[in-house]
Short mmCIF file of C-alpha atoms and ligand atoms in Angstrom, two decimals:
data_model
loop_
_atom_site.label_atom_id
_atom_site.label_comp_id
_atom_site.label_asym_id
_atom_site.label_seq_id
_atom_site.Cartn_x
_atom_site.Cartn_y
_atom_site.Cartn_z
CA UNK A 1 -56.91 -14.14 1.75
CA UNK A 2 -60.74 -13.89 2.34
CA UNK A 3 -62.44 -11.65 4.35
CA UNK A 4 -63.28 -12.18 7.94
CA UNK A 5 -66.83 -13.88 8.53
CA UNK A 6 -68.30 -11.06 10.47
CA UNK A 7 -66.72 -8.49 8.33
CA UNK A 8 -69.63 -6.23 7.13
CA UNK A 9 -70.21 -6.43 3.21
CA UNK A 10 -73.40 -5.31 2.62
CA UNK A 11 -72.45 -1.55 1.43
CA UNK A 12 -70.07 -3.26 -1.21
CA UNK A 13 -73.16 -5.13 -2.43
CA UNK A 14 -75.54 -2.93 -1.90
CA UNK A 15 -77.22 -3.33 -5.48
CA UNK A 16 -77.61 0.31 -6.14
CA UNK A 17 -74.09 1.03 -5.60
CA UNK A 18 -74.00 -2.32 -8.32
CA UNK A 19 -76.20 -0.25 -10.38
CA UNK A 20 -74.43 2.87 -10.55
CA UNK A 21 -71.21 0.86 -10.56
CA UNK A 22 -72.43 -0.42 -13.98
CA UNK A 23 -73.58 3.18 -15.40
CA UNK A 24 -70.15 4.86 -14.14
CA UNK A 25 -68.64 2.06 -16.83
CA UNK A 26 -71.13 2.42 -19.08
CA UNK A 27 -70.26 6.41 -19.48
CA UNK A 28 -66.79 6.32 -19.22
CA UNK A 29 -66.75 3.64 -21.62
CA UNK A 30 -68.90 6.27 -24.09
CA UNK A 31 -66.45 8.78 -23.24
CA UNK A 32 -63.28 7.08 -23.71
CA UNK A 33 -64.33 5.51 -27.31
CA UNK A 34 -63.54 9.06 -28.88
CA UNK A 35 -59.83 8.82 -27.63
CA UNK A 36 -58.89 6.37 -31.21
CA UNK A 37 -55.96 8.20 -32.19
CA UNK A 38 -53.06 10.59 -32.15
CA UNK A 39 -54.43 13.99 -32.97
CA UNK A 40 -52.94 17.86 -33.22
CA UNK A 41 -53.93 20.35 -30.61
CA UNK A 42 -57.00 22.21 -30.78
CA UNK A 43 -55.02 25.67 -32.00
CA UNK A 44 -58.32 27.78 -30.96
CA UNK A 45 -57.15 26.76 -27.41
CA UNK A 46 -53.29 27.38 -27.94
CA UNK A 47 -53.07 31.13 -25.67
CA UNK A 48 -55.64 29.59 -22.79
CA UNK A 49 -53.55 26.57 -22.70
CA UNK A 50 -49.99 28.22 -22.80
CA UNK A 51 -51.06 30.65 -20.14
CA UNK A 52 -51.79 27.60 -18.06
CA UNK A 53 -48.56 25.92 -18.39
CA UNK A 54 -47.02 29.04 -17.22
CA UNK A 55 -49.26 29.91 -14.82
CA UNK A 56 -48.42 26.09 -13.03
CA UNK A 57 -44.65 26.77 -14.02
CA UNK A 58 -44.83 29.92 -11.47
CA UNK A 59 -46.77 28.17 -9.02
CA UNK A 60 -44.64 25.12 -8.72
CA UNK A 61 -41.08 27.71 -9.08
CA UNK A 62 -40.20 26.19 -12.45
CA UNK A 63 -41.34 25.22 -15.84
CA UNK A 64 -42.59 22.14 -16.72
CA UNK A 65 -40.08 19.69 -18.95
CA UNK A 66 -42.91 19.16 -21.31
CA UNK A 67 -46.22 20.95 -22.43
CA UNK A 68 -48.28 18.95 -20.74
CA UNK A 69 -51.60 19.25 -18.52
CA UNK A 70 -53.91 15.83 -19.24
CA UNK A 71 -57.22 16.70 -19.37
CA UNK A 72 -58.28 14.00 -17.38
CA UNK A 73 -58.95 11.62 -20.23
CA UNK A 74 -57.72 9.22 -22.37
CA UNK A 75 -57.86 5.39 -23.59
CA UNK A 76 -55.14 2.78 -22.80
CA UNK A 77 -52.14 4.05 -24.59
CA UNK A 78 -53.02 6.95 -25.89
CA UNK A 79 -53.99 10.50 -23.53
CA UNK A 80 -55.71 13.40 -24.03
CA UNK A 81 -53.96 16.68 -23.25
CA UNK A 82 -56.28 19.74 -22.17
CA UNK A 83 -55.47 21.77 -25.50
CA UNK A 84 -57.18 19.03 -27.19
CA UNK A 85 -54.13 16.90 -28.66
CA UNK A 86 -53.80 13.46 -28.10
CA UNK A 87 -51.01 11.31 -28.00
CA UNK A 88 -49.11 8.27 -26.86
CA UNK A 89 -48.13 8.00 -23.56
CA UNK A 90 -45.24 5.56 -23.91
CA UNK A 91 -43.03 7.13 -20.34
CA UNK A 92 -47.07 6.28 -18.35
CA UNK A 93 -45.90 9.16 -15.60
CA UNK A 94 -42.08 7.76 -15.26
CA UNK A 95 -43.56 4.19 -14.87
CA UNK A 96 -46.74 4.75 -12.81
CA UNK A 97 -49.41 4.51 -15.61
CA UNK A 98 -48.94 0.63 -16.59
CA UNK A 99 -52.85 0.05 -17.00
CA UNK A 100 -52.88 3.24 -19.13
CA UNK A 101 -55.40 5.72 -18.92
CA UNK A 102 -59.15 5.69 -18.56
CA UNK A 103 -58.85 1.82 -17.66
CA UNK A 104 -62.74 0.84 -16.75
CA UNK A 105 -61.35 -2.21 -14.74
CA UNK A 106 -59.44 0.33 -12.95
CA UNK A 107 -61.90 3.20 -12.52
CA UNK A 108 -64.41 0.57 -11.34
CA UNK A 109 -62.05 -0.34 -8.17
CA UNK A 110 -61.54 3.11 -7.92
CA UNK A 111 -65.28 3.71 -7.35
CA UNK A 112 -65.69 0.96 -4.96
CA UNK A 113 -62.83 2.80 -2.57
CA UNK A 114 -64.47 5.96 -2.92
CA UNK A 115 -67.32 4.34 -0.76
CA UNK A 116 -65.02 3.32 1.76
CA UNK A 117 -64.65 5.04 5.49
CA UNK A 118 -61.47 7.19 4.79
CA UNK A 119 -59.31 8.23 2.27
CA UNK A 120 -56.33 7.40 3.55
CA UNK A 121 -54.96 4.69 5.51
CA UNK A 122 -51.86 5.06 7.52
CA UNK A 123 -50.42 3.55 9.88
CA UNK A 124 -52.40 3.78 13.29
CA UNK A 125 -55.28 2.72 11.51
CA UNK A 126 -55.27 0.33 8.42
CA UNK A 127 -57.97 -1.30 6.83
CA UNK A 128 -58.25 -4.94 5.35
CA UNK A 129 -57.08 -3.84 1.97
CA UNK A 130 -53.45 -2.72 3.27
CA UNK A 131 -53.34 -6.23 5.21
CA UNK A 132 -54.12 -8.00 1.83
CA UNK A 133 -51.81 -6.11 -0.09
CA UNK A 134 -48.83 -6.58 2.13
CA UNK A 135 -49.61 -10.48 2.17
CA UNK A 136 -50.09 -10.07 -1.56
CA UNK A 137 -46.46 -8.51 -2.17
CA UNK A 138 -44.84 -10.98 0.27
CA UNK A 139 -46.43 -14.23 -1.07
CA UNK A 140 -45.41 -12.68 -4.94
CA UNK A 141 -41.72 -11.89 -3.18
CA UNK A 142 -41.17 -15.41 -1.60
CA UNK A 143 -42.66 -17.21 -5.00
CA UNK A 144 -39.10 -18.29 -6.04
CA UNK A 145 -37.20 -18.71 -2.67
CA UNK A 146 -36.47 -15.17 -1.06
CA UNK A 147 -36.44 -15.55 2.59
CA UNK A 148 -38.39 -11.56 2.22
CA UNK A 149 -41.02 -12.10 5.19
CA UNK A 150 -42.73 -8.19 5.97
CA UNK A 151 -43.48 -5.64 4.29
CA UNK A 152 -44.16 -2.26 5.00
CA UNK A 153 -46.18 0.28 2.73
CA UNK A 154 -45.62 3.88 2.34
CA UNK A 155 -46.67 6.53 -0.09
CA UNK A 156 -43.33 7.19 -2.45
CA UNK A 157 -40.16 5.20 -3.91
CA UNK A 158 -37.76 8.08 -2.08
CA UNK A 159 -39.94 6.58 1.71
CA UNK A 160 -39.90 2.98 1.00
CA UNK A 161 -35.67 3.87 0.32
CA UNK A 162 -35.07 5.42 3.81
CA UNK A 163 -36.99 3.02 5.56
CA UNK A 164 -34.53 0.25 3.99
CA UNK A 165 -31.53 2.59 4.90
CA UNK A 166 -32.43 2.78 8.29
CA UNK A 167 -33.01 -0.82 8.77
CA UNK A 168 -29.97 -1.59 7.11
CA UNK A 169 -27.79 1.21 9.76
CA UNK A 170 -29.71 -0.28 12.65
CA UNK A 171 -28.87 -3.71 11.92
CA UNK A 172 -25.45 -2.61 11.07
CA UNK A 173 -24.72 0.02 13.67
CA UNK A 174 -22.27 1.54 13.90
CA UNK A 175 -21.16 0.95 10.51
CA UNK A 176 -22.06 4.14 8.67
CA UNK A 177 -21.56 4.08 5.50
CA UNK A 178 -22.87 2.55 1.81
CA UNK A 179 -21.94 1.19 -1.65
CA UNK A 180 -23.79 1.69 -4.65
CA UNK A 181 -22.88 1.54 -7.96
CA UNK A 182 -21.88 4.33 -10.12
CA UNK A 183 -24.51 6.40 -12.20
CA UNK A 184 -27.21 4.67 -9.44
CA UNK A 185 -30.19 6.82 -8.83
CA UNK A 186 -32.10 6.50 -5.42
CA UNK A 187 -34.69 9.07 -4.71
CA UNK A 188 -34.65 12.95 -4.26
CA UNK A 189 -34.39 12.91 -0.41
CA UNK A 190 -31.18 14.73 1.78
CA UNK A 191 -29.70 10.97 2.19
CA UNK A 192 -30.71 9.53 -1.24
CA UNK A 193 -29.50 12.89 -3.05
CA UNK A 194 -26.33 11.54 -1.47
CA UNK A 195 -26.77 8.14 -2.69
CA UNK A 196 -28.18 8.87 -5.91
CA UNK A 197 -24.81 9.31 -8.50
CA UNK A 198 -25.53 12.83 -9.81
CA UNK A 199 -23.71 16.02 -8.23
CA UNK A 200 -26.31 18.39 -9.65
CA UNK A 201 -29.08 16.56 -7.70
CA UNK A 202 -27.69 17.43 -4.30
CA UNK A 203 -26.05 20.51 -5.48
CA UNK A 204 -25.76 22.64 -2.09
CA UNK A 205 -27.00 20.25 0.11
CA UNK A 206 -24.71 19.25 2.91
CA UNK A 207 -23.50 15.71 3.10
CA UNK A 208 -25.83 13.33 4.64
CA UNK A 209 -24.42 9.89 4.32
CA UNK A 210 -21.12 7.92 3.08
CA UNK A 211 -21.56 6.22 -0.05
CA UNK A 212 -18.88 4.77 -1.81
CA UNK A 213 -19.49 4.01 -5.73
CA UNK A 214 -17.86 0.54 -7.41
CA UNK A 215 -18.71 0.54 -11.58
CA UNK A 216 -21.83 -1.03 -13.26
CA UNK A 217 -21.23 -3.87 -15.50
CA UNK A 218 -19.69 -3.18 -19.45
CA UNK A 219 -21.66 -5.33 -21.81
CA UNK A 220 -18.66 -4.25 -24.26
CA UNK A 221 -15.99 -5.57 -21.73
CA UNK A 222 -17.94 -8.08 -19.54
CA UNK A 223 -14.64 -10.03 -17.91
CA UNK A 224 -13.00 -6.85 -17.27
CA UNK A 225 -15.72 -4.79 -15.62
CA UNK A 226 -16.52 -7.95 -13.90
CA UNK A 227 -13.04 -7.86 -12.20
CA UNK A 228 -12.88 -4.13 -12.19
CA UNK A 229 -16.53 -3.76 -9.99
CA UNK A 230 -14.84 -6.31 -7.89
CA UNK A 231 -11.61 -4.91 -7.39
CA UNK A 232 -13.24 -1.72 -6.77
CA UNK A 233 -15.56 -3.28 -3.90
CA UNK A 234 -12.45 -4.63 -2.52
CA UNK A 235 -10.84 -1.11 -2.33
CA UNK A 236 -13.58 0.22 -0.70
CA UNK A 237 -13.74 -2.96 1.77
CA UNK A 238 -10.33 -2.57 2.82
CA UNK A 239 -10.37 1.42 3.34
CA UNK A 240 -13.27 1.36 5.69
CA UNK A 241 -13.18 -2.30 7.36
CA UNK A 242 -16.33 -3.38 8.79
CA UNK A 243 -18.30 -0.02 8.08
CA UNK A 244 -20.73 -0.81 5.61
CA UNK A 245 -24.37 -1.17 6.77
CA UNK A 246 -25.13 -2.29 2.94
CA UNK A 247 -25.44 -2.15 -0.80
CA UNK A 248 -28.18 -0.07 -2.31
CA UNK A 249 -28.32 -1.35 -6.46
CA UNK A 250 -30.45 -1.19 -9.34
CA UNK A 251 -30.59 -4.83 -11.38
CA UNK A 252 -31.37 -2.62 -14.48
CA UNK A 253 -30.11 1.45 -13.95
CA UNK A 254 -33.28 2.93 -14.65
CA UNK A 255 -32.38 6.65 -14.50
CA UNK A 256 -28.78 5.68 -15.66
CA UNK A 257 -29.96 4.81 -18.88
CA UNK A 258 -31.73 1.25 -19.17
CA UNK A 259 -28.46 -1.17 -18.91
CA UNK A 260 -28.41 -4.26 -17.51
CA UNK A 261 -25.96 -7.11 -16.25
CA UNK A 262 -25.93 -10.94 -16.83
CA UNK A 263 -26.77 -13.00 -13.53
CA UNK A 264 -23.18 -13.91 -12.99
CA UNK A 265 -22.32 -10.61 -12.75
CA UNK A 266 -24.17 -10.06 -10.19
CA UNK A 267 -23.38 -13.40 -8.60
CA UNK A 268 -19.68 -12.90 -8.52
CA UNK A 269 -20.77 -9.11 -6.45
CA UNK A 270 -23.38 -10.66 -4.58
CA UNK A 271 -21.21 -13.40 -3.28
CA UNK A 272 -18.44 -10.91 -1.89
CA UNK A 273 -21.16 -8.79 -0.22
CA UNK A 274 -22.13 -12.15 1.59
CA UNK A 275 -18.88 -13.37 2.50
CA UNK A 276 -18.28 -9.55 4.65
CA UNK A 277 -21.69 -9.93 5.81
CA UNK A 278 -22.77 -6.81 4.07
CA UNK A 279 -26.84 -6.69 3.23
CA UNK A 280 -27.93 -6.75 0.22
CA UNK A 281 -31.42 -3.83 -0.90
CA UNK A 282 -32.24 -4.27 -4.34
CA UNK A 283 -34.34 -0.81 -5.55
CA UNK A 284 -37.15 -2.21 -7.95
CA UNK A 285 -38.89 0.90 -7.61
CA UNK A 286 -38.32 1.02 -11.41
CA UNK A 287 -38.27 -2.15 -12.36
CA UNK A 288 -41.11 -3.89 -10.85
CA UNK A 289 -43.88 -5.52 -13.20
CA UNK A 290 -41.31 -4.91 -16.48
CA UNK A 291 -39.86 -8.08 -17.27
CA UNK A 292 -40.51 -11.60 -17.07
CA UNK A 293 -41.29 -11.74 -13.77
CA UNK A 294 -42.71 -9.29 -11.20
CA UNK A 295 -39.75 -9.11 -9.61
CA UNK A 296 -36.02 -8.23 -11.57
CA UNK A 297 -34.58 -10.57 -8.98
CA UNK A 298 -36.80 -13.09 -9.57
CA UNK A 299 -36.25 -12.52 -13.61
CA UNK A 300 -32.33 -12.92 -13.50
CA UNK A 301 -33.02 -15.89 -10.36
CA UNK A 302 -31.36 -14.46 -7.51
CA UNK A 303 -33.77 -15.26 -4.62
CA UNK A 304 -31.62 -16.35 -2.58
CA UNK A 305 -29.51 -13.27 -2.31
CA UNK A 306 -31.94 -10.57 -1.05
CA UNK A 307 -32.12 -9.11 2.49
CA UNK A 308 -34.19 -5.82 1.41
CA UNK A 309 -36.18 -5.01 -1.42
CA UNK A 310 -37.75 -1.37 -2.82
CA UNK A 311 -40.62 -0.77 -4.85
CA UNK A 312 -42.87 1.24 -6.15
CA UNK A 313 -44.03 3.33 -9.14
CA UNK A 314 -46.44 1.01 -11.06
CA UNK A 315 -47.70 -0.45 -7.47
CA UNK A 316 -49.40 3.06 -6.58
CA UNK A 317 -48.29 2.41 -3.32
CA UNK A 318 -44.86 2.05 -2.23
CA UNK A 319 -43.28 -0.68 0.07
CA UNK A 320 -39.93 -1.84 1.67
CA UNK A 321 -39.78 -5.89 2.04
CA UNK A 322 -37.45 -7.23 3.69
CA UNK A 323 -35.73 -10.15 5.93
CA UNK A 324 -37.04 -11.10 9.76
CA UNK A 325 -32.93 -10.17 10.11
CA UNK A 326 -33.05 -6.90 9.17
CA UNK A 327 -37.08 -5.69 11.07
CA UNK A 328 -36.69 -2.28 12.76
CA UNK A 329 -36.92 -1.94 16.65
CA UNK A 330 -40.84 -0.11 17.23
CA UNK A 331 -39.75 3.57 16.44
CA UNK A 332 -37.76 3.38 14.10
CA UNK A 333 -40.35 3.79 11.05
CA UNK A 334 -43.43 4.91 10.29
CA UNK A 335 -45.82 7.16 8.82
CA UNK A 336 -48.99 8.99 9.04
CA UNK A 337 -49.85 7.54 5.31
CA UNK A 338 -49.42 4.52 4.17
CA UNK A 339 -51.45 5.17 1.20
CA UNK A 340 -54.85 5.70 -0.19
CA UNK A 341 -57.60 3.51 0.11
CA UNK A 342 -57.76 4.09 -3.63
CA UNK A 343 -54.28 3.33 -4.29
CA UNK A 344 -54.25 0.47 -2.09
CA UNK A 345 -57.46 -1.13 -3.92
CA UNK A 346 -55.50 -0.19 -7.39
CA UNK A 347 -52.63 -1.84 -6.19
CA UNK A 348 -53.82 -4.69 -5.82
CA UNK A 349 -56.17 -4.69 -9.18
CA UNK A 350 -52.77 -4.55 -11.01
CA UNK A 351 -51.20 -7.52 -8.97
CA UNK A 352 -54.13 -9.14 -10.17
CA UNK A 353 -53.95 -8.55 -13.49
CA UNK A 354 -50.68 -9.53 -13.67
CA UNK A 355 -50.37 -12.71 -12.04
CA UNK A 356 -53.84 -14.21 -13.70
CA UNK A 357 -52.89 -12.68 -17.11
CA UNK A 358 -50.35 -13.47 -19.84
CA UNK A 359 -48.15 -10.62 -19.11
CA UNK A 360 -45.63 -12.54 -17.48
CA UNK A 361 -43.06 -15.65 -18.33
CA UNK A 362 -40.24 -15.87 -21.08
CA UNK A 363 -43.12 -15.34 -23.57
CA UNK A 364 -45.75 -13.37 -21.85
CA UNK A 365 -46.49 -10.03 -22.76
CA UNK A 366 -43.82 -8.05 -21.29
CA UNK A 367 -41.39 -9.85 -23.52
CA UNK A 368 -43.82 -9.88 -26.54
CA UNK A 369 -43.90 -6.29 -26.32
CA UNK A 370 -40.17 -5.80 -25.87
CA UNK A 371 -39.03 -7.46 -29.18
CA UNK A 372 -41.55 -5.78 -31.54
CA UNK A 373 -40.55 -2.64 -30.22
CA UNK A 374 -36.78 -4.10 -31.02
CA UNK A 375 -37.63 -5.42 -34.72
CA UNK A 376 -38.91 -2.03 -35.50
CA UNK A 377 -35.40 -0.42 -33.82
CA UNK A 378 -33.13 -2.79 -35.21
CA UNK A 379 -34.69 -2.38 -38.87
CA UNK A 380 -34.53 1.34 -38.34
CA UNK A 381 -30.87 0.93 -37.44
CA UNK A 382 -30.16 -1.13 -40.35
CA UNK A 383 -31.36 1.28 -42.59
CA UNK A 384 -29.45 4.31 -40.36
CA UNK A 385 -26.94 3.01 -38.31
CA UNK A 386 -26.13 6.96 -37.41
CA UNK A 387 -29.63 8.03 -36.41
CA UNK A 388 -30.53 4.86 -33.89
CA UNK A 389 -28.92 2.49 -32.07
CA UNK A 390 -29.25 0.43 -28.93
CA UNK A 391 -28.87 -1.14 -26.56
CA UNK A 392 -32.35 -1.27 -26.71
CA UNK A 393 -33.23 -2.25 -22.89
CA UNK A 394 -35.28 -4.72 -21.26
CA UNK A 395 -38.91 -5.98 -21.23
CA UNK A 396 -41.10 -3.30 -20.26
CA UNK A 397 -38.37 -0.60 -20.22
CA UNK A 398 -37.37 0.11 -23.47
CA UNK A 399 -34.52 2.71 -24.92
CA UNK A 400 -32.29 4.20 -27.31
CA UNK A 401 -29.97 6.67 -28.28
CA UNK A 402 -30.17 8.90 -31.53
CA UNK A 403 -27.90 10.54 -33.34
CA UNK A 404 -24.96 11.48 -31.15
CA UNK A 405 -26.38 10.64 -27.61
CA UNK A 406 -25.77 14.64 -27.04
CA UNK A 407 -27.94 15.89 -24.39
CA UNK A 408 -29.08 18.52 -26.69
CA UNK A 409 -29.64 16.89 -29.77
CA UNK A 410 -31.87 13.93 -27.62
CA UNK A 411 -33.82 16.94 -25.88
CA UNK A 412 -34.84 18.53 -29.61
CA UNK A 413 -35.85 14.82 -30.90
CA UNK A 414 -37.73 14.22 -27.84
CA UNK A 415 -39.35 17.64 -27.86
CA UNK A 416 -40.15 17.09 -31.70
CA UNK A 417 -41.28 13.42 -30.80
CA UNK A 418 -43.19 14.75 -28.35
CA UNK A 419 -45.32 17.21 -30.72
CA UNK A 420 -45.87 14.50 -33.59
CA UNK A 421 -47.49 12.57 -30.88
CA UNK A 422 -45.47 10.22 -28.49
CA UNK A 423 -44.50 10.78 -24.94
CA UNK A 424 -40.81 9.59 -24.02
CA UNK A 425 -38.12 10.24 -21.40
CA UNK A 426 -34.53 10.68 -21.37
CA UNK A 427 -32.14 8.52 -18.77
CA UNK A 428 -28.54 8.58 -18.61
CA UNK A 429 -25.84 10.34 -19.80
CA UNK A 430 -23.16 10.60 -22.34
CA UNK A 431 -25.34 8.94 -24.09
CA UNK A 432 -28.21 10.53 -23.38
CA UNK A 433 -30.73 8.24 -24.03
CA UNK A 434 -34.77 7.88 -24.84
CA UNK A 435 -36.32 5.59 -22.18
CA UNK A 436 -40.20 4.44 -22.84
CA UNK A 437 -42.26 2.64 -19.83
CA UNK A 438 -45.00 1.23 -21.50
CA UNK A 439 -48.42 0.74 -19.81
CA UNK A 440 -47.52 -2.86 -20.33
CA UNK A 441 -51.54 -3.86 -19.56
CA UNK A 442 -53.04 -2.22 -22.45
CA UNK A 443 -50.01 -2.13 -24.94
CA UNK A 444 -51.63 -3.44 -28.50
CA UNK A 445 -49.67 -4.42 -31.54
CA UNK A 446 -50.83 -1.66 -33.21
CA UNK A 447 -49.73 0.50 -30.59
CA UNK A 448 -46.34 -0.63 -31.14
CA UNK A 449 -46.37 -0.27 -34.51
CA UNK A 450 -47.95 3.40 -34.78
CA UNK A 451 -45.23 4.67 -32.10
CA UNK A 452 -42.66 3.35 -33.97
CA UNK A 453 -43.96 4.95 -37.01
CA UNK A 454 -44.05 8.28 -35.50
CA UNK A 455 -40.15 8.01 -34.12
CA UNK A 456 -39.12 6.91 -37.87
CA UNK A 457 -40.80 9.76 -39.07
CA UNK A 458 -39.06 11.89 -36.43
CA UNK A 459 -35.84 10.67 -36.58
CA UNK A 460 -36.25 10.92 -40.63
CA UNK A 461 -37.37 14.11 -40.37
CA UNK A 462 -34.25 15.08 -38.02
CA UNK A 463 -31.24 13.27 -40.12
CA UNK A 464 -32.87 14.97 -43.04
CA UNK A 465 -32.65 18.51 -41.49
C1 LIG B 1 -34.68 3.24 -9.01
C2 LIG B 1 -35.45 4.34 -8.32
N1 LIG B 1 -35.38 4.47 -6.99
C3 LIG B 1 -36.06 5.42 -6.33
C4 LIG B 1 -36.86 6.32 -6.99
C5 LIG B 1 -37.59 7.38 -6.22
O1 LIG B 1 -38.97 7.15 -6.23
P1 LIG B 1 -39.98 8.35 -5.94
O2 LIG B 1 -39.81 9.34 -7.04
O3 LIG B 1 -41.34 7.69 -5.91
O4 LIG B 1 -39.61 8.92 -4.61
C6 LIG B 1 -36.95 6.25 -8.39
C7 LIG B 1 -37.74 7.22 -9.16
O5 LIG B 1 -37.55 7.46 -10.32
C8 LIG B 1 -36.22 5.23 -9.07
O6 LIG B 1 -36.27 5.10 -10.41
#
């Protein structure tokens, strides 16, 4: 999309913001370069540091789950934490981070919206980046035959998930309630607590919303859970007959613990939604950019099913697309933010990268990075079936479980993992598991290799102990 003729450029090209464009690069660039490599905190700065991590514990009415406050540098993969340690940041803020840190591509778009009017764009008053970046989302969405058509932007996964619910009870009304799958996770607000499968995350709140839960797929069992989801959907069909405004599902359960189905599977679901007339929202907020194509639904080809799709997370900004069937009557959404002008311009630097890169496609680099971090896992479990095993994920979000899968046992690996130099996650339960979102953009071979060596010295370490 190009730019209006009498849109006003000259600020952008200015050639002293050019000029200090180019120094801003040239000093982070000096900066950065001493970021090379994993290294132990500074342990003159141990009591400053550790009375700042408690001092932001009380301030924020709880601890922190790790011992970490960045210091505001780093270099791809690896960051620098403010007590002088460095490490690899293999979890990239739950999935946000996917250029890494101290990217100079990235900090250079960053500049340029930092001379723009405002701040913040929202909805009342938008400027031509959010206009590109919705048409940018919806030409990526409609690449392989989604009938997605609008998009609307907002500032976090949980927004972008009510504004799909709503459309969904709107278009549905009075149907009132929704299926999800079991062990789904949804976002943190009073209706997604609801819809999200976890009774400690909406532990004393009242009940918001109806959701009724059908099982994920069983890779072990994959004709019976097939038949069991469906029998299950069925059940819930027949109870409440012509009440549900929709399915809320994850292709791959992030928070569940990194599993995923075959397309079938979700053809055989997908199919009985349709035939009841029940809407379809697939929540990428997770998943988006991390396998082979931007889009999970577009990786496992089913286009054609969508009526709503979430996302957000490595997009900086967060959107809802979704069907001309399903748009809201005026009211019913909207905003004050939509998202800042440097999130917006970010946003779309990462599109960019991705669709004129290699990242993408059976054997782009999404992929590529997937199965070395698998060689390395499977070798590990070959040598110790006990301490390591899979499944291991998919593309760009990668997992594990060690030893017993206890949640105690992965928090003491993870905290250990942590301090030898590598940043990781759990997901799921029973097994607990160790989850890894990549910043897919800067991920070297190397990289791979050296995180791997630090979790085989950890996990070494921990069988020997
Ligand atoms: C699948 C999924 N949906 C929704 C959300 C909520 O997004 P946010 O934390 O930006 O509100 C998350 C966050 O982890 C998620 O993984």
């Amino acid at each position: 999309m190009n730019n209006p003729s009498n849109t006003d450029t000259s600020l952008a090209e200015d050639p002293r913001i050019a000029e200090a464009r180019m120094l801003i690069r040239q000093a982070v660039a000096d900066h950065r370069s001493r970021i090379d490599r994993v290294r132990s905190p500074d342990n003159s700065q141990q009591e400053a540091y550790d009375q700042l991590l408690k001092q932001l514990g009380e301030l924020r009415g709880g601890g922190l789950y790790y011992r970490y406050l960045g210091s505001g540098l780093g270099n791809g993969p690896l960051v620098e934490l403010a007590d002088g340690s460095v490490k690899y940041d293999m979890i990239s803020g739950i999935g946000v981070h996917i250029y890494g840190h101290t990217h100079l591509g990235m900090i250079d778009e960053l500049v340029q919206a930092a001379i723009t009017d405002t701040v913040m764009q929202g909805n009342l008053q938008q400027n031509l980046d959010s206009l590109k970046l919705c048409d940018d989302l919806v030409r990526i969405a409609r690449e392989s035959g989604s009938a997605l058509e609008h998009c609307f932007l907002s500032t976090s996964g949980a927004t972008a998930n009510e504004n799909a619910l709503k459309m969904m009870f709107q278009k549905k009304y009075p149907a009132d309630r929704v299926l999800t799958f079991r062990n789904s996770f949804s976002g943190r607000t009073m209706a997604l607590a609801q819809l999200t499968d976890r009774p400690k995350n909406r532990e004393g709140l009242p009940t918001t919303l109806s959701v009724d839960y059908i099982p994920f797929f069983d890779n072990d069992h994959p004709v019976q859970s097939t038949n069991a989801t469906l029998a299950a959907l069925q059940e819930h069909l027949n109870r409440y007959p012509g009440n549900h405004a929709g399915m809320c599902l994850e292709l791959i359960q992030g928070e569940g613990g990194y599993y995923s189905a075959p397309r079938e599977f979700f053809i055989a679901l997908f199919e009985a939604l349709r035939e009841c007339d029940i809407p379809i929202w697939i929540d990428e907020i997770q998943t988006f950019g991390r396998t082979s194509r931007l889009f999970a639904f577009q990786h496992l080809e089913l286009d054609e099913y969508v009526d709503v799709v979430t996302l957000g997370k490595m997009s900086q900004v967060c959107a809802t697309l979704f069907t001309e069937d399903l748009k809201a009557r005026p009211g019913l959404i909207s905003q004050t933010f939509t998202g800042a002008t440097s999130s917006i311009r970010a946003a779309r630097f990462i599109l960019k990268q991705f669709c004129e890169g290699n990242y993408l496609g059976e054997n782009g680099r999404n992929i590529q990075i997937h199965n070395r971090f698998v060689q390395h896992f499977e070798r590990l479990h070959a040598e110790n079936p006990s301490s390591i095993r899979g499944p291991w994920g998919i593309g760009g979000m990668v997992a594990f479980t060690v030893f017993d899968g206890s949640a105690e046992r992965t928090k003491a690996f993870l905290n250990r993992l942590f301090e030898a130099g590598v940043i990781a996650f759990p997901a799921g339960a029973e097994p607990t598991r160790v989850r890894m979102l990549p910043p897919l953009l800067v991920m070297l071979d190397k990289d791979i290799d050296a995180v791997c060596g630090l979790i085989e010295n950890v996990v070494t370490e921990l069988t020997n102990a």
